[in-house]
Short mmCIF file of C-alpha atoms in Angstrom, two decimals:
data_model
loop_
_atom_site.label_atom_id
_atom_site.label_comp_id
_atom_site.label_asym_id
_atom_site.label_seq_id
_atom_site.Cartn_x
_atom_site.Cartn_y
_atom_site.Cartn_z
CA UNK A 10 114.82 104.59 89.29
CA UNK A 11 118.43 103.02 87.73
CA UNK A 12 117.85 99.53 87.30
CA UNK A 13 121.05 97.38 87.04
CA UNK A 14 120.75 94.05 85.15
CA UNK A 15 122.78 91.19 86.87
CA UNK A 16 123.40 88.77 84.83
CA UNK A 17 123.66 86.24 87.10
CA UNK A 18 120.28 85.90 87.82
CA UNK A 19 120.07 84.51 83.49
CA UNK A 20 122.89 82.77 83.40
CA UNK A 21 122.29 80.31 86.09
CA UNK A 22 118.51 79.67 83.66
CA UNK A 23 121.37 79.33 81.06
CA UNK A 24 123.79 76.95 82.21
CA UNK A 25 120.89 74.52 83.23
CA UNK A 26 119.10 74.81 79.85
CA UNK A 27 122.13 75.08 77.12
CA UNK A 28 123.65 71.88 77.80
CA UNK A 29 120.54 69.94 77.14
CA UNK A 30 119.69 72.47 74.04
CA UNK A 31 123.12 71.16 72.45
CA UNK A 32 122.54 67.33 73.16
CA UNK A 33 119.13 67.26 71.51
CA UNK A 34 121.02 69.41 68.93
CA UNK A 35 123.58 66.84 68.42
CA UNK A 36 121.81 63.93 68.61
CA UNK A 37 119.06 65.25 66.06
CA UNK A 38 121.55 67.01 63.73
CA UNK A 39 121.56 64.77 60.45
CA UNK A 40 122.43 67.26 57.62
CA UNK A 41 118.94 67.86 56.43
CA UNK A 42 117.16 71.08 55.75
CA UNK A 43 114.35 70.27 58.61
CA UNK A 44 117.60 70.54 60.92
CA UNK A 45 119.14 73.50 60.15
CA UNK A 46 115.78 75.10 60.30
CA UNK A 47 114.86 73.78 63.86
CA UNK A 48 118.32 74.90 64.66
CA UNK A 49 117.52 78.26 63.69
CA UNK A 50 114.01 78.17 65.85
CA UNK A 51 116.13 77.36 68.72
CA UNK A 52 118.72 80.40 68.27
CA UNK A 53 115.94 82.79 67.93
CA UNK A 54 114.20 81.06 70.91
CA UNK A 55 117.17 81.70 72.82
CA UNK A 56 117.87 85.47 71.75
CA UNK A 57 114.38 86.27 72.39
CA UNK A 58 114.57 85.05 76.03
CA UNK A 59 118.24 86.59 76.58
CA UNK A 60 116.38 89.73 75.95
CA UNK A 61 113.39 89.25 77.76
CA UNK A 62 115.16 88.53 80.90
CA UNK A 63 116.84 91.66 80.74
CA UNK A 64 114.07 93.64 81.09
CA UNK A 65 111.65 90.99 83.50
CA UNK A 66 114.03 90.39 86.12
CA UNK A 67 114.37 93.71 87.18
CA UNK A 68 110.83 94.79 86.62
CA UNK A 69 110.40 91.90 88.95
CA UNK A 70 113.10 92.94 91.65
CA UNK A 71 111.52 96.50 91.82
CA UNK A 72 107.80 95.79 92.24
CA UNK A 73 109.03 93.36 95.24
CA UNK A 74 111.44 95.67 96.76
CA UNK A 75 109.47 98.78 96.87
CA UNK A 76 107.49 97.79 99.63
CA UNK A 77 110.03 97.22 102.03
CA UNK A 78 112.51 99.71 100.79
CA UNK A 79 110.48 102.90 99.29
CA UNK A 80 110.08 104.31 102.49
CA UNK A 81 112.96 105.78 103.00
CA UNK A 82 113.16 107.25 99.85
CA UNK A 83 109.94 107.86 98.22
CA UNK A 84 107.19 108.11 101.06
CA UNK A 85 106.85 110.98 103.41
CA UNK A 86 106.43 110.71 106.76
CA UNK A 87 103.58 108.79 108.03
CA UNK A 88 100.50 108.76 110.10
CA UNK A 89 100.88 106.14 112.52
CA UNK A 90 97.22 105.05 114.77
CA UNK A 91 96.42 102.29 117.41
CA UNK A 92 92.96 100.89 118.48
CA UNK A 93 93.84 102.45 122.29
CA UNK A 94 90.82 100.25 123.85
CA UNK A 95 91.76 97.23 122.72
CA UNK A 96 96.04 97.94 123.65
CA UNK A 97 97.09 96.56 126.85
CA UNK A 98 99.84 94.42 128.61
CA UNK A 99 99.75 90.82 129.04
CA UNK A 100 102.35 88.48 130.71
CA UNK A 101 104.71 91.35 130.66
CA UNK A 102 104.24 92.26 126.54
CA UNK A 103 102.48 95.75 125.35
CA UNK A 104 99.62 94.02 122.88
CA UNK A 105 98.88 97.27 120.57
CA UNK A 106 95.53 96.54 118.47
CA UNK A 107 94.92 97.34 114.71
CA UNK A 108 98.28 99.09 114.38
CA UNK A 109 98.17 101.32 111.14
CA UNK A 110 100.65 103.16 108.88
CA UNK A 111 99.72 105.74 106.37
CA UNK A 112 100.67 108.51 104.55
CA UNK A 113 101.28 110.04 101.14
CA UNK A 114 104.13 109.64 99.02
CA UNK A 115 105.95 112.23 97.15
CA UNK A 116 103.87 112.53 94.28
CA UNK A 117 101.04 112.58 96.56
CA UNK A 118 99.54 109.01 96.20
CA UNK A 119 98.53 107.46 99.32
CA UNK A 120 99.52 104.13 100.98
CA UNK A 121 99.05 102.09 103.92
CA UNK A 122 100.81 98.68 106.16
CA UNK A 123 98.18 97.70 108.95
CA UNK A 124 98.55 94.76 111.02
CA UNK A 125 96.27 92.62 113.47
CA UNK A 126 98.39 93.44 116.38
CA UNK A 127 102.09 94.54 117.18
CA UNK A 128 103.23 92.84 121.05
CA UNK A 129 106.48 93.94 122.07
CA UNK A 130 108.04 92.61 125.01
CA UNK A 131 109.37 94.85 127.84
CA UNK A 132 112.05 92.37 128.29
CA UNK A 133 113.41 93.16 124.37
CA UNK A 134 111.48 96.01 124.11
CA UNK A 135 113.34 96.52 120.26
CA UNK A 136 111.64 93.73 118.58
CA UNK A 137 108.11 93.81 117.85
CA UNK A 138 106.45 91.18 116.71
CA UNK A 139 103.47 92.23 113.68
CA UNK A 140 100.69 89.67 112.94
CA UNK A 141 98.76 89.25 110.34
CA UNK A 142 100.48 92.13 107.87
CA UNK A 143 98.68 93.92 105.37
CA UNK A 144 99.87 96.36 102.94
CA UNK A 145 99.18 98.35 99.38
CA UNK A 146 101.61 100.82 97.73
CA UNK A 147 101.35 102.59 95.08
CA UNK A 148 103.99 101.58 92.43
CA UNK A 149 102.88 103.58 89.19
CA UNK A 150 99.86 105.88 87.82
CA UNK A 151 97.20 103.75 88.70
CA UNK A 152 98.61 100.59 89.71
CA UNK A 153 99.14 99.10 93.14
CA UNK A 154 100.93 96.64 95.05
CA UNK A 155 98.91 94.82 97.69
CA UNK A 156 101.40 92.61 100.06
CA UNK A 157 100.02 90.13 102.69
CA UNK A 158 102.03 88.28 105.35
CA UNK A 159 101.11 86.35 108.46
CA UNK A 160 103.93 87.18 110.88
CA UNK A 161 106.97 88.88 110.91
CA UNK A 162 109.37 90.71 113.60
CA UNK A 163 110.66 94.11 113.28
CA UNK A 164 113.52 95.12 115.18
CA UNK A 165 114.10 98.75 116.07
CA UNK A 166 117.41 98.95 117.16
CA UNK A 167 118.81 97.17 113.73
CA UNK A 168 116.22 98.43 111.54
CA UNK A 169 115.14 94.55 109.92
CA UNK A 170 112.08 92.75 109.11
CA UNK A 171 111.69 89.11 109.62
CA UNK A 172 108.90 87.45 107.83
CA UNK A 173 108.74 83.99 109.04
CA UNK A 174 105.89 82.86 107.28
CA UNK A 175 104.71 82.77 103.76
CA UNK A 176 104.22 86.30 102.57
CA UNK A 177 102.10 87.31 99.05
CA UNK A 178 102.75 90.03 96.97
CA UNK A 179 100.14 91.19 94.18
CA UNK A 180 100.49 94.26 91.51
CA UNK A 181 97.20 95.31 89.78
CA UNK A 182 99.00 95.29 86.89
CA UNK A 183 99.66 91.79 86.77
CA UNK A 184 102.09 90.15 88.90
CA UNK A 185 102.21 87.28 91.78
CA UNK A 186 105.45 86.90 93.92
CA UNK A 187 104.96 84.12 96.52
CA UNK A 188 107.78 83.97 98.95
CA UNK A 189 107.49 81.22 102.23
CA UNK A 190 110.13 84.21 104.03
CA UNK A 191 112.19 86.85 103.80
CA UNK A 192 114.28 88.57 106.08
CA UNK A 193 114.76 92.52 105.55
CA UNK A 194 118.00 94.96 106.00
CA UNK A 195 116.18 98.67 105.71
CA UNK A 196 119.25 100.11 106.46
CA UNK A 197 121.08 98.47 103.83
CA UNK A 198 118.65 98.04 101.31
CA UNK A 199 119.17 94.28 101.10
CA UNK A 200 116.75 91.39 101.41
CA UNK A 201 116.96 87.58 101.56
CA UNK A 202 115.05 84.66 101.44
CA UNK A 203 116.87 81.21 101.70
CA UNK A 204 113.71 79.67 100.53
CA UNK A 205 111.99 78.74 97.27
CA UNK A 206 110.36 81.97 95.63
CA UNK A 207 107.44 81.70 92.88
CA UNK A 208 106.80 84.83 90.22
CA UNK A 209 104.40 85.23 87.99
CA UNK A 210 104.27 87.90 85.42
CA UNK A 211 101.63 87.73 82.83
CA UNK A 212 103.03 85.23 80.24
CA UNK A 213 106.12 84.47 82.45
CA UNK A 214 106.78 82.50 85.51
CA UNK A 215 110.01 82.19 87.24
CA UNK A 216 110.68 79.76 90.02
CA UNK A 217 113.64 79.51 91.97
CA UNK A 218 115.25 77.77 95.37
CA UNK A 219 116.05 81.32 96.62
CA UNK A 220 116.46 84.63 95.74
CA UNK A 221 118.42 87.99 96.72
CA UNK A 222 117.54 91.46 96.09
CA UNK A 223 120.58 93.90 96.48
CA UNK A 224 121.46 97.30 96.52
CA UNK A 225 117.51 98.56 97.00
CA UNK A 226 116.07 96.49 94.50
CA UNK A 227 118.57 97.09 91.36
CA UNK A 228 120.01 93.69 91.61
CA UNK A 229 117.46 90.35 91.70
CA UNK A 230 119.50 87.27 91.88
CA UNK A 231 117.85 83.90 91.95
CA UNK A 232 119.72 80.83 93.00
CA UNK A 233 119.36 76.69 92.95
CA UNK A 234 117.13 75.37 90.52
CA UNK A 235 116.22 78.56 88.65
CA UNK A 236 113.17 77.88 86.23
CA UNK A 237 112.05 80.55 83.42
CA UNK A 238 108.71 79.64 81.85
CA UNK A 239 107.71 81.78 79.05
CA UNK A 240 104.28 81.69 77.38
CA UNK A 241 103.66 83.21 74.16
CA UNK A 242 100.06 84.94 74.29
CA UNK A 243 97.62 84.18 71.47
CA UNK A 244 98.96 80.62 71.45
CA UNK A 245 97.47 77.27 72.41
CA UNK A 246 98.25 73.58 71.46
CA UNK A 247 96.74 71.37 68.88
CA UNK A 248 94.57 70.05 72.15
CA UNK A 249 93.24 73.31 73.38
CA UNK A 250 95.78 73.91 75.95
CA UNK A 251 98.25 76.90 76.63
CA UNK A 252 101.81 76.62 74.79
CA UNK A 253 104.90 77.11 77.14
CA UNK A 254 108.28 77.47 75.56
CA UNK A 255 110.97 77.24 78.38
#
């Protein structure tokens, strides 16, 4: 897959950052050679995590899109299967029990979404609400992603997903994305959460008060209070502890 850097999701890190960077550069600048070289730290600091971002964000963006978007272009059709003895109506909604999607994708690898139960009203009979959502895709040889939720509402006729609760999504090969909702365009490839995100990969953490993911995952942009933690591995402080470099 083409991944697109957007730089917008590093430059908003940057414009928070730089200005205090250059007052503690000013105020400690005196002419000495113990300046100049913790000037130089700080330049290198910087180019390292210009470069970093451009290859994290996106690595980030795709291992969060693909399970809402790889469907339509990387999985083949699905097996879809309902506990029939425990599905019934109630108060005028069809309760379907253990609902469960699986299949293969193209390269043959298999997958599977299963929720606790799926009610759809006859009154709106296009949304169904999913509880308790469970998932784990395949995202490269022999890693996964494993993505929980606790509710969430598809709707049929527009083709979205509507978490409305926190949702958790876990890669075997290392990353955390904690998300409190997120609201899904299938059809457009878009999704959207107006609410603070958490990522962790490995040595890196990225917080943010929002985030976007565009154009099927290509384009990750974070927004309001954006937060980049880098930590170098190997490395501790003098007391013991872990030493992060933002």
């Amino acid at each position: 897959m083409f991944v697109r850097h957007d730089s917008r999701a590093y430059m908003a890190i940057a414009e928070q950052e730089l200005p205090k960077r250059q007052e503690k550069s000013r105020s400690s600048e005196d002419g000495s050679k113990g300046g100049l070289a913790d000037a130089v730290r700080r330049a290198r600091r910087h180019s390292v995590l210009v470069r970093a971002l451009k290859f994290l964000l996106p690595a980030a963006a795709i291992l969060i899109a693909l399970f809402f978007f790889a469907y339509s272009y990387v999985f083949t059709p699905a097996q879809i299967s309902v506990d029939l003895f425990n599905t019934g109506f109630k108060d005028g909604k069809l309760i379907m029990a253990d609902p469960k999607l699986e299949g293969f994708t193209r390269n043959n690898r298999p997958y599977r979404v299963h929720a606790a139960q799926a009610i759809q009203s006859m009154s709106d009979p296009d949304r169904i609400e999913l509880k308790k959502i469970t998932g784990r895709l395949p995202i490269s040889d022999g890693n996964w992603a494993d993505v929980t939720a606790d509710e969430g509402f598809y709707n049929r006729d527009k083709n979205t997903l509507d978490i409305k609760s926190k949702m958790i999504v876990t890669t075997t090969n290392g990353m955390t994305a904690k998300l409190a909702s997120a609201f899904v365009e299938m059809k457009n490839g878009t999704m959207k959460t107006p609410d603070p995100v958490d990522i962790t990969m490995n040595t890196t953490h990225i917080t943010a008060g929002s985030m976007d993911i565009e154009d099927r995952g290509n384009v990750l942009v974070f927004n309001r209070n954006v937060k980049l933690v880098m930590i170098p591995q190997g490395k501790k402080t003098a007391g013991g502890g872990t030493n992060e470099n933002e």
